[in-house]
Each structure stands twice: as C-alpha cells, then as structure tokens.
PDB file of C-alpha atoms in Angstrom:
ATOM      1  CA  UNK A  23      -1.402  -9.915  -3.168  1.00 84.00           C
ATOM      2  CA  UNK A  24      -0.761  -6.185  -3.349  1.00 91.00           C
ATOM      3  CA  UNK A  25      -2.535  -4.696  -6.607  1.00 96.00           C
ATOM      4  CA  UNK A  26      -2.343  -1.339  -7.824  1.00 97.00           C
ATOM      5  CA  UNK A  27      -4.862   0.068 -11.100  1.00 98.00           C
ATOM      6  CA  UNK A  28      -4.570   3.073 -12.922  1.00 98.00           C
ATOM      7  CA  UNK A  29      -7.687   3.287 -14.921  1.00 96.00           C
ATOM      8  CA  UNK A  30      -9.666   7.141 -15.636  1.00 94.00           C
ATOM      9  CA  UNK A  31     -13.021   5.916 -16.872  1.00 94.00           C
ATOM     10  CA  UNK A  32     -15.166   6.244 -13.771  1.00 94.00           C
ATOM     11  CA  UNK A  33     -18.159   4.133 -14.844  1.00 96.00           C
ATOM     12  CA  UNK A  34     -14.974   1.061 -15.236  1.00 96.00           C
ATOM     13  CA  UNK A  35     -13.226   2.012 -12.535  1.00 96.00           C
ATOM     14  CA  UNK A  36     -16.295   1.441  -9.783  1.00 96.00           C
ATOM     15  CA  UNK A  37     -16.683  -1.893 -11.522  1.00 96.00           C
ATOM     16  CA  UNK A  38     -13.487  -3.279 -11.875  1.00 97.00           C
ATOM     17  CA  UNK A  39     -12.769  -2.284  -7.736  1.00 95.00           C
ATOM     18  CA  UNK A  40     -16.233  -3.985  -7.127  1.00 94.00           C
ATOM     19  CA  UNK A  41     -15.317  -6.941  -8.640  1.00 94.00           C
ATOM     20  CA  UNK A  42     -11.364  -7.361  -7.594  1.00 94.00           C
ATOM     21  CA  UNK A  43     -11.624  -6.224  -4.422  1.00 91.00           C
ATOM     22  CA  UNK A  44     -13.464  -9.943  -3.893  1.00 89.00           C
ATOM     23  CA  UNK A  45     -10.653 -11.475  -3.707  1.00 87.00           C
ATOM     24  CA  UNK A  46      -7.263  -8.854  -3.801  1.00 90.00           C
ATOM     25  CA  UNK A  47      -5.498  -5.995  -2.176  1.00 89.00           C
ATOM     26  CA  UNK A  48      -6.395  -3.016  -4.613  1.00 94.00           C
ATOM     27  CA  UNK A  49      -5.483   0.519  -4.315  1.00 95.00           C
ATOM     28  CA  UNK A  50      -6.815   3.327  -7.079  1.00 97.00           C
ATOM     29  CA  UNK A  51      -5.280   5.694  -9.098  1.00 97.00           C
ATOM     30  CA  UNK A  52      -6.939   8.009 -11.195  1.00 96.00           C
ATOM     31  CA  UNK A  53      -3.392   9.150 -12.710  1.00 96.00           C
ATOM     32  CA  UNK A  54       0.210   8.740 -12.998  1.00 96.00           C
ATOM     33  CA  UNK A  55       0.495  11.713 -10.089  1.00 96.00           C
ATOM     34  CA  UNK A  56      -1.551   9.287  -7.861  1.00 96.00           C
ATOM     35  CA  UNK A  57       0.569   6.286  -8.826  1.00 96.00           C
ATOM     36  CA  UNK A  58       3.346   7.868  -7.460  1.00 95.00           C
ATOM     37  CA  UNK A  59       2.056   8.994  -4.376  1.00 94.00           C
ATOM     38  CA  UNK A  60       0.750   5.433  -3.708  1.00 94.00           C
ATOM     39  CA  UNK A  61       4.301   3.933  -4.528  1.00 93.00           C
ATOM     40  CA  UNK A  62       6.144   6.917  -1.896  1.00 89.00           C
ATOM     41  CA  UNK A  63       4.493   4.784   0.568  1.00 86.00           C
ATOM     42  CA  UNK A  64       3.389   0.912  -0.362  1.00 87.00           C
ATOM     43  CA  UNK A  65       4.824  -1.531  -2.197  1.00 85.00           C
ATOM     44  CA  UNK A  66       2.633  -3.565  -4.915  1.00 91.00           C
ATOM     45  CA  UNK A  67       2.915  -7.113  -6.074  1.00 90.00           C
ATOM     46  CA  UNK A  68       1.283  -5.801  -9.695  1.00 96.00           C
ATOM     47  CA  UNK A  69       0.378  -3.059 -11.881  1.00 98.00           C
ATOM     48  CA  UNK A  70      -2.296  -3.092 -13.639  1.00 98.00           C
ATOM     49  CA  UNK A  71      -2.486   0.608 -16.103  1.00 98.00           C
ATOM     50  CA  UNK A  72      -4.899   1.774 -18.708  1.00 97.00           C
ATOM     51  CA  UNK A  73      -2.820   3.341 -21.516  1.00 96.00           C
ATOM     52  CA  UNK A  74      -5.209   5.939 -22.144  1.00 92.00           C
ATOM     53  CA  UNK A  75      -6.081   8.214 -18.892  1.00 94.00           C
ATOM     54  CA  UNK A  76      -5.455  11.515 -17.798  1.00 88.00           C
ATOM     55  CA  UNK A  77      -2.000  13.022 -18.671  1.00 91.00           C
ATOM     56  CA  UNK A  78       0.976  10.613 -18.588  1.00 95.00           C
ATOM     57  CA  UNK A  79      -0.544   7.724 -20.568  1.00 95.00           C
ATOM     58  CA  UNK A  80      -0.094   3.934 -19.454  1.00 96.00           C
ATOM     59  CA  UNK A  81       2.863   3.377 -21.521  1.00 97.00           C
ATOM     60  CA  UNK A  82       4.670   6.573 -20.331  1.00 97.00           C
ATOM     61  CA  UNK A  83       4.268   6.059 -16.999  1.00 97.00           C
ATOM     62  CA  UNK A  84       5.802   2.066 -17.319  1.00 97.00           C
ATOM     63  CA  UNK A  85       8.797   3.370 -19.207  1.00 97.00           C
ATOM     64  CA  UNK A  86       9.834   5.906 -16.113  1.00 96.00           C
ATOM     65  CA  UNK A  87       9.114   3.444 -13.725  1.00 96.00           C
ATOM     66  CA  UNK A  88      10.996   0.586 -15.768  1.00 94.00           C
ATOM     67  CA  UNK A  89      14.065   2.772 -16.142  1.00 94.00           C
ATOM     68  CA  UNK A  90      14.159   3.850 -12.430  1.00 91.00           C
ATOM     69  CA  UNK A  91      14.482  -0.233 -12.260  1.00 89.00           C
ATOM     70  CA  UNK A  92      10.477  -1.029 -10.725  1.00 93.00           C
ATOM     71  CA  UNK A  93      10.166  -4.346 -12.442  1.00 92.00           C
ATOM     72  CA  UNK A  94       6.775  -4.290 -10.567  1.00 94.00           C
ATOM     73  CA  UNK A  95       4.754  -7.179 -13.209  1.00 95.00           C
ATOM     74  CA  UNK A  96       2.306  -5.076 -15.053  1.00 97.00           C
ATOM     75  CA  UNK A  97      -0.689  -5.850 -17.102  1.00 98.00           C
ATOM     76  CA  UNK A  98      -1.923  -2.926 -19.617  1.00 97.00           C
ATOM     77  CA  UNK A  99      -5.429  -2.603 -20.280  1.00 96.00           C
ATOM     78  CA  UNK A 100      -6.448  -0.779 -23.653  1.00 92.00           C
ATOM     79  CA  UNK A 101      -9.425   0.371 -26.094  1.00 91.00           C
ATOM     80  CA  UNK A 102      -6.290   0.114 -29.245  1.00 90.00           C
ATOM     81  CA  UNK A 103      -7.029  -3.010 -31.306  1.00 85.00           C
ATOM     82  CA  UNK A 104      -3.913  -2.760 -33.542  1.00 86.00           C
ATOM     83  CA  UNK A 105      -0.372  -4.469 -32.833  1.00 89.00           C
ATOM     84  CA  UNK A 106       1.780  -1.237 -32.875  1.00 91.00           C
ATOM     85  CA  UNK A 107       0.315  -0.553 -29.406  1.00 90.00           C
ATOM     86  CA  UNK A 108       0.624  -4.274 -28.509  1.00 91.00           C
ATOM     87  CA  UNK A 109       4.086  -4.404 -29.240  1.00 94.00           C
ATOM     88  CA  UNK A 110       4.851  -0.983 -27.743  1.00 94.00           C
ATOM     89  CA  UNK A 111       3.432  -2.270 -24.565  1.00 94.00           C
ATOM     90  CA  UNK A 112       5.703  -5.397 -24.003  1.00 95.00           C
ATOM     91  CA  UNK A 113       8.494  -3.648 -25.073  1.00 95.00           C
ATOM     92  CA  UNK A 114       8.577  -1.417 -22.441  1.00 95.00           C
ATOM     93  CA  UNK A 115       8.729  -4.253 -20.002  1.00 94.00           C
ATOM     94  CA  UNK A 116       4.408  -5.033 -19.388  1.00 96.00           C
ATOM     95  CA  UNK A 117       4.237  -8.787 -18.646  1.00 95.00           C
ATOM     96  CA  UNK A 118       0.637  -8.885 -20.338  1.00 96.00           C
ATOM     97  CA  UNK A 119      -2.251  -7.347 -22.461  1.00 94.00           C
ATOM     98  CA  UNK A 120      -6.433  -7.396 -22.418  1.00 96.00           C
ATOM     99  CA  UNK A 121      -8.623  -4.857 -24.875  1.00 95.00           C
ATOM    100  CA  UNK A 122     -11.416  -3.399 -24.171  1.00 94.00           C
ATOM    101  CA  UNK A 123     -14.088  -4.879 -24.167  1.00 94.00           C
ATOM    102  CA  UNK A 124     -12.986  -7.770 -21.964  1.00 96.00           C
ATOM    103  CA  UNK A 125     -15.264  -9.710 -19.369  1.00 96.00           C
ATOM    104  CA  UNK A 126     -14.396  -8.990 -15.735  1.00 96.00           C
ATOM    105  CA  UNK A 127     -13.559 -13.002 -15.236  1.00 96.00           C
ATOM    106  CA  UNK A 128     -10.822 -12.828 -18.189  1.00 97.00           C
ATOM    107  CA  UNK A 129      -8.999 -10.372 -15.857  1.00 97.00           C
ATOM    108  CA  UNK A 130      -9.330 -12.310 -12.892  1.00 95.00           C
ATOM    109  CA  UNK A 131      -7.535 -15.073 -14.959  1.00 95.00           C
ATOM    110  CA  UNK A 132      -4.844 -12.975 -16.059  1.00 96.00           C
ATOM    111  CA  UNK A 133      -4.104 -11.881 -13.198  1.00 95.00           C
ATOM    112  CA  UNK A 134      -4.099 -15.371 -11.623  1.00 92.00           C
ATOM    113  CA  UNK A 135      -1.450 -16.384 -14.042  1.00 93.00           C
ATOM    114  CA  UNK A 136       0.259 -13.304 -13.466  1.00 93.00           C
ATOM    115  CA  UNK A 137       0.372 -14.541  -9.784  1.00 89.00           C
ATOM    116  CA  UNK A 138       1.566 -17.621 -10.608  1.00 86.00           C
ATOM    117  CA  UNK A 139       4.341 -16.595 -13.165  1.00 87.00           C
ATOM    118  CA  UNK A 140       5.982 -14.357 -10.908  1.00 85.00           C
ATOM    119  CA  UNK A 141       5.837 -16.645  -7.495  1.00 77.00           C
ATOM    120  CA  UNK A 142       3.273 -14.099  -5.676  1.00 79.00           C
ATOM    121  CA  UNK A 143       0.867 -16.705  -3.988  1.00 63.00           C
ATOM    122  CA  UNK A 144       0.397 -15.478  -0.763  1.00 56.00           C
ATOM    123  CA  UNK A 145       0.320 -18.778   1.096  1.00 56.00           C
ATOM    124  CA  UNK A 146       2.176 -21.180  -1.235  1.00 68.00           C
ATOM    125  CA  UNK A 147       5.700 -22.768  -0.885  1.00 81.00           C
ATOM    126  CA  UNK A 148       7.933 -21.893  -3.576  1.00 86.00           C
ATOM    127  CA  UNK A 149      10.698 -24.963  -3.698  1.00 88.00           C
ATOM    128  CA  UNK A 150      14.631 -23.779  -3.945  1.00 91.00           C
ATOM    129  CA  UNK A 151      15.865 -27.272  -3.925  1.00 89.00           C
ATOM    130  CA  UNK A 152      14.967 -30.631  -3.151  1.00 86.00           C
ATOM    131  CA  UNK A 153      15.673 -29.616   0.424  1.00 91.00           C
ATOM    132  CA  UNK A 154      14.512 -25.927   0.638  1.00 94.00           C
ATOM    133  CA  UNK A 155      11.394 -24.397   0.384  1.00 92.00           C
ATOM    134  CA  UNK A 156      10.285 -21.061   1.280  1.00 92.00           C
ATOM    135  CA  UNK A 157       7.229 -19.563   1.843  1.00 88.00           C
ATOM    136  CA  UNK A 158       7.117 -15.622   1.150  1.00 85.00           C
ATOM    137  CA  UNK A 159       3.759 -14.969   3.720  1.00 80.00           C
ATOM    138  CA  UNK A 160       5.311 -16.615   7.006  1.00 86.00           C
ATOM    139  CA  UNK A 161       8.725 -15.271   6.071  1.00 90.00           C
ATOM    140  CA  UNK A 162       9.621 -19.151   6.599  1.00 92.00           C
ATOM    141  CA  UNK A 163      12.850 -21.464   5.037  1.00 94.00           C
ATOM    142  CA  UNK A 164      11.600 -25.035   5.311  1.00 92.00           C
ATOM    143  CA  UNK A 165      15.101 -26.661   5.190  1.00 92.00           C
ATOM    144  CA  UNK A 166      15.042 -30.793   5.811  1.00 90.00           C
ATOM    145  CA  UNK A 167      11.969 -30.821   7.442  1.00 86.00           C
ATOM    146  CA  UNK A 168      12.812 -27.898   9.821  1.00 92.00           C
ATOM    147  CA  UNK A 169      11.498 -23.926  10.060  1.00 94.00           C
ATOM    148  CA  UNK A 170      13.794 -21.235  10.023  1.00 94.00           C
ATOM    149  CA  UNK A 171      12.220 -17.846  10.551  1.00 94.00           C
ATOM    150  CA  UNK A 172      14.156 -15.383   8.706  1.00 95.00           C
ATOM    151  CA  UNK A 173      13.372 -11.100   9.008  1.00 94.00           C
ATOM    152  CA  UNK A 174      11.432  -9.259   6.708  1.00 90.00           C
ATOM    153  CA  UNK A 175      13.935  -7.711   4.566  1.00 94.00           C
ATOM    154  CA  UNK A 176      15.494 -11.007   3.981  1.00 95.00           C
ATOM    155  CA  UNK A 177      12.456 -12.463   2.950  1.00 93.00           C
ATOM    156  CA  UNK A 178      11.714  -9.614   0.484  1.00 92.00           C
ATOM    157  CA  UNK A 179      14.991  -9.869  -0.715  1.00 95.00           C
ATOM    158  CA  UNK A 180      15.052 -13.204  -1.232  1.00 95.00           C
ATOM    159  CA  UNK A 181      11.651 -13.220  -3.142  1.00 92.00           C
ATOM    160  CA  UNK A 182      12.699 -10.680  -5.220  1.00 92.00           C
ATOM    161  CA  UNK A 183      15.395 -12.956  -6.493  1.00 94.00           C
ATOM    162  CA  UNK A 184      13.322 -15.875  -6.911  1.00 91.00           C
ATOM    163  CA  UNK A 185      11.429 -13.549  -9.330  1.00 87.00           C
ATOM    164  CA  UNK A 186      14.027 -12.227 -11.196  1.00 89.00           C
ATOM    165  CA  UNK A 187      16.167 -15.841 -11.744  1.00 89.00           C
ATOM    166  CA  UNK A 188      19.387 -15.696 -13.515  1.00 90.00           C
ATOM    167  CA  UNK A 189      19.128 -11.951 -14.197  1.00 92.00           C
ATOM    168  CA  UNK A 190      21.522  -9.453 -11.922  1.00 95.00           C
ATOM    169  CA  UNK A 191      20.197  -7.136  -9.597  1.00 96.00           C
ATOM    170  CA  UNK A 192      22.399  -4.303  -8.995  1.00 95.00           C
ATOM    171  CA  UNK A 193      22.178  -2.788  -5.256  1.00 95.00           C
ATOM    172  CA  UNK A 194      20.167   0.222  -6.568  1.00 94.00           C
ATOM    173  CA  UNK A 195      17.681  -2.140  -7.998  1.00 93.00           C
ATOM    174  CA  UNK A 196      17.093  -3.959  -4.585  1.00 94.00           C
ATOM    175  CA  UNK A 197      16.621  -0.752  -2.887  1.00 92.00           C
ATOM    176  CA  UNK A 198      13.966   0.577  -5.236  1.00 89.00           C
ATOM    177  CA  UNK A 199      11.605  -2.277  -5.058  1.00 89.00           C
ATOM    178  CA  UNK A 200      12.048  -3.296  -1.102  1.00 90.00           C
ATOM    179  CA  UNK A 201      13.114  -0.506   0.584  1.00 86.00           C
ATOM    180  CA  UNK A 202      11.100   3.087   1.708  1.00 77.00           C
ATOM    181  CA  UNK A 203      12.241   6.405   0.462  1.00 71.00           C
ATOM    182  CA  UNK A 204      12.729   7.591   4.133  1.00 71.00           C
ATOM    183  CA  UNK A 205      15.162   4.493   4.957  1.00 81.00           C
ATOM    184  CA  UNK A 206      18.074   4.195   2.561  1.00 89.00           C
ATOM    185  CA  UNK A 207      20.303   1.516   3.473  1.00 93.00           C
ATOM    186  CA  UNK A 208      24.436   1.403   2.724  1.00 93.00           C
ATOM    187  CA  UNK A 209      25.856  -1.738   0.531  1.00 94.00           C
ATOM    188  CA  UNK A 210      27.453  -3.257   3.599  1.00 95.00           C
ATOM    189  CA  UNK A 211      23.729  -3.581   5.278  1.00 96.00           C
ATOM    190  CA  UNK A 212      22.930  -5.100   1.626  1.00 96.00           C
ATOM    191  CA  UNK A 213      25.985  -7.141   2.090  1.00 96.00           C
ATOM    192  CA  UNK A 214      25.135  -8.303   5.537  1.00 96.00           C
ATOM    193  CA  UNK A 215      21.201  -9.614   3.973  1.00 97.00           C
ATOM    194  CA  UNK A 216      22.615 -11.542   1.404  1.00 97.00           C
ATOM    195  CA  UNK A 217      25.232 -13.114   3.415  1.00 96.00           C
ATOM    196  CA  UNK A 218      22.559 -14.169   6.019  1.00 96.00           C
ATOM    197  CA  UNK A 219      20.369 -15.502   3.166  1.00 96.00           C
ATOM    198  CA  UNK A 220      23.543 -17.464   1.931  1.00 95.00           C
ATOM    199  CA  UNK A 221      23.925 -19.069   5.516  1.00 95.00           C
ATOM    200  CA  UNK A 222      20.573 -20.452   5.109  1.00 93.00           C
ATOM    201  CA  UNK A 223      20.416 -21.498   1.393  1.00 94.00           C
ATOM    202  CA  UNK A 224      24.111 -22.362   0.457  1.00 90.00           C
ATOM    203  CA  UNK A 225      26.351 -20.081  -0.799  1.00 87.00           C
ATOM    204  CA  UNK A 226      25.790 -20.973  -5.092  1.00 90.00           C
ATOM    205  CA  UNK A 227      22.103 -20.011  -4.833  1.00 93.00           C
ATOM    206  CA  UNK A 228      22.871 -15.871  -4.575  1.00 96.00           C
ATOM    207  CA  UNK A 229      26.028 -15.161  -6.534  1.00 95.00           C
ATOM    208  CA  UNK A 230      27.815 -11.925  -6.852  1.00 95.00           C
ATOM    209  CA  UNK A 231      28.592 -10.589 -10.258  1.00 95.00           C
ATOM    210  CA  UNK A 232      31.747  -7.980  -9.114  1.00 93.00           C
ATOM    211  CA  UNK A 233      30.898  -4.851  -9.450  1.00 92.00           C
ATOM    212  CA  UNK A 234      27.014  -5.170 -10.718  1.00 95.00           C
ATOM    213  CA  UNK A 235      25.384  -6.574  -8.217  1.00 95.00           C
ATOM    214  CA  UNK A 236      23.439 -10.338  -7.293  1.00 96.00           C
ATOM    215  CA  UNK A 237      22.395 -13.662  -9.783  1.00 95.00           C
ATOM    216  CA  UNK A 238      20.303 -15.942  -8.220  1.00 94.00           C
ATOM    217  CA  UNK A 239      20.355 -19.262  -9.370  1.00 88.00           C
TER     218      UNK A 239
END
C-alpha cells in the first residue's frame, strides 16, 4: 500500500518514516507544494496530513484536493484537542482522526483499518459475488474457479469502484484518481474499460447513470 504524509515537525517526521516504513510504501512531504509534486507523478492508496505545517494547512489542502474529486482516504493528524477542528476535518471528506500525542502503534492500527475499510490489502481477494472474486495485486478475476487476467487500467478501474459502492463516478472523477497528467484518455476509451469489465463481471455490477457517469453495485 501506497502512503503519502504531510507532516512539518522534523523531530516527528524522522520518527514516524522510521517506524512506517517497516511495513508500507511512504513518500514525504514537508508541504502542500510537495504534495502536489508527489501526486503529478504517483498515485497513493492514503493520505495521511498534519493540519498544522507550513503554509496551506492540512485541512486546506484536503478541501482542493476533495473538490478536484481525489477521494484519496485520508487520516488527519493534529495537536487541536477541541471538536470544531474534529468536525471540520470529516467534513471535508478525512476518513479518520489521531491527536497529538498518540503512540506510534495507534497509527499503525488506524491505518490498518483504514486498509481494510477501503479494500486496499495488497494480496487479499475482495469477493464480487458468490462466483467472483478479484484480487487488486495480480490484476486477477477469479470467476468459477478459473483466472482471468485483466490489464492494468481495468483493474484500477475496477477497484476504484469497489471503493466507492453505490456512489457515481463521473468520467472526470475516474481520470483524476487512475490516470497521469501526461495521458488523458477520451470517454469512448473510458467506454471501451467498462464495457470489458462488464464482459467479465455481468453487465448489473457497473451501471451507467446517463449523463453522470458509473454506479457500481
């Protein structure tokens, strides 16, 4: 799993890469500014932002990225004690919450659930039906006992959905969160990925929603 922190206290920041990088994918950012130059080139399976750093606090820097539709899952780490801030924080679309000071393990298990919320296991088979499974790592359907290999996109595509159930996912959406900068596709090439996903899984899993974009179900 893919993590990216935002966090401006030096002394914490060693520590917290130290200890994470034991067992996940972690990239640093001092700032906001580096947070988007990491996201012009990788994509990241979870936030986790300090509200208070350098410049564009925490908060700030969740509402752009919520409203140019990144519905990366993000914990926010804080020093605040009261609920204004609390409430703030999941209003603008974080999926969960530690204050300072917080033991190192405590994150580990947020994150963990975080992980297991949001279907980002790394080697674990998430079931579509009785009969499907699919298994976002090998890029593998397991359909009645036998392995279909399906491309990368698809896969991403597909996961993406399984994350965001019964919620629609406009074509803009899709390309923010799976697709590089440099490499823009049209809505037919969109088109063509879900109808190759709906060959494999039956065509009532993905459903269109005319004129806003994809449900799955």
């Amino acid at each position: 799993m893919k993590i990216l922190l935002m966090e401006d206290d030096a002394v914490l920041s060693d520590i917290l890469l130290d200890y994470l990088r034991e067992s996940w994918d972690v990239d640093y950012a001092y700032s906001s500014d580096d947070v988007y130059k990491f996201l012009d080139k990788t994509k990241y399976d979870l936030f986790i932002f300090d509200i208070n750093v350098t410049g564009q606090s925490g908060l700030e820097l969740l509402r752009e990225l919520r409203e140019y539709n990144n519905t990366t899952p993000t914990i926010i780490i804080t020093a605040y004690t009261d609920t204004k801030h609390l409430q703030k924080a999941f209003d603008l679309g974080a999926h969960d919450y530690i204050k300072k000071p917080f033991e190192l393990e405590e994150l580990n298990a947020r994150i963990k659930n975080t992980q297991k919320i949001f279907h980002l296991q790394d080697n674990q088979n998430i079931f579509i039906s009785d009969s499907i499974s699919f298994n976002p790592s090998t890029r593998e359907l397991i359909k009645n006992s036998k392995t279909i290999s399906i491309s990368s996109k698809d896969a991403k595509i597909l996961h993406y959905l399984i994350k965001n159930p019964s919620r629609v996912i406009s074509n803009e959406e899709l390309i923010q969160n799976i697709w590089d900068y440099d490499n823009i596709p049209s809505d037919a090439t969109i088109r063509s990925h879900i109808r190759t996903l709906r060959d494999d899984l039956g065509k009532d899993k993905i459903q269109t929603v005319r004129g806003e974009g994809y449900k799955y179900e």
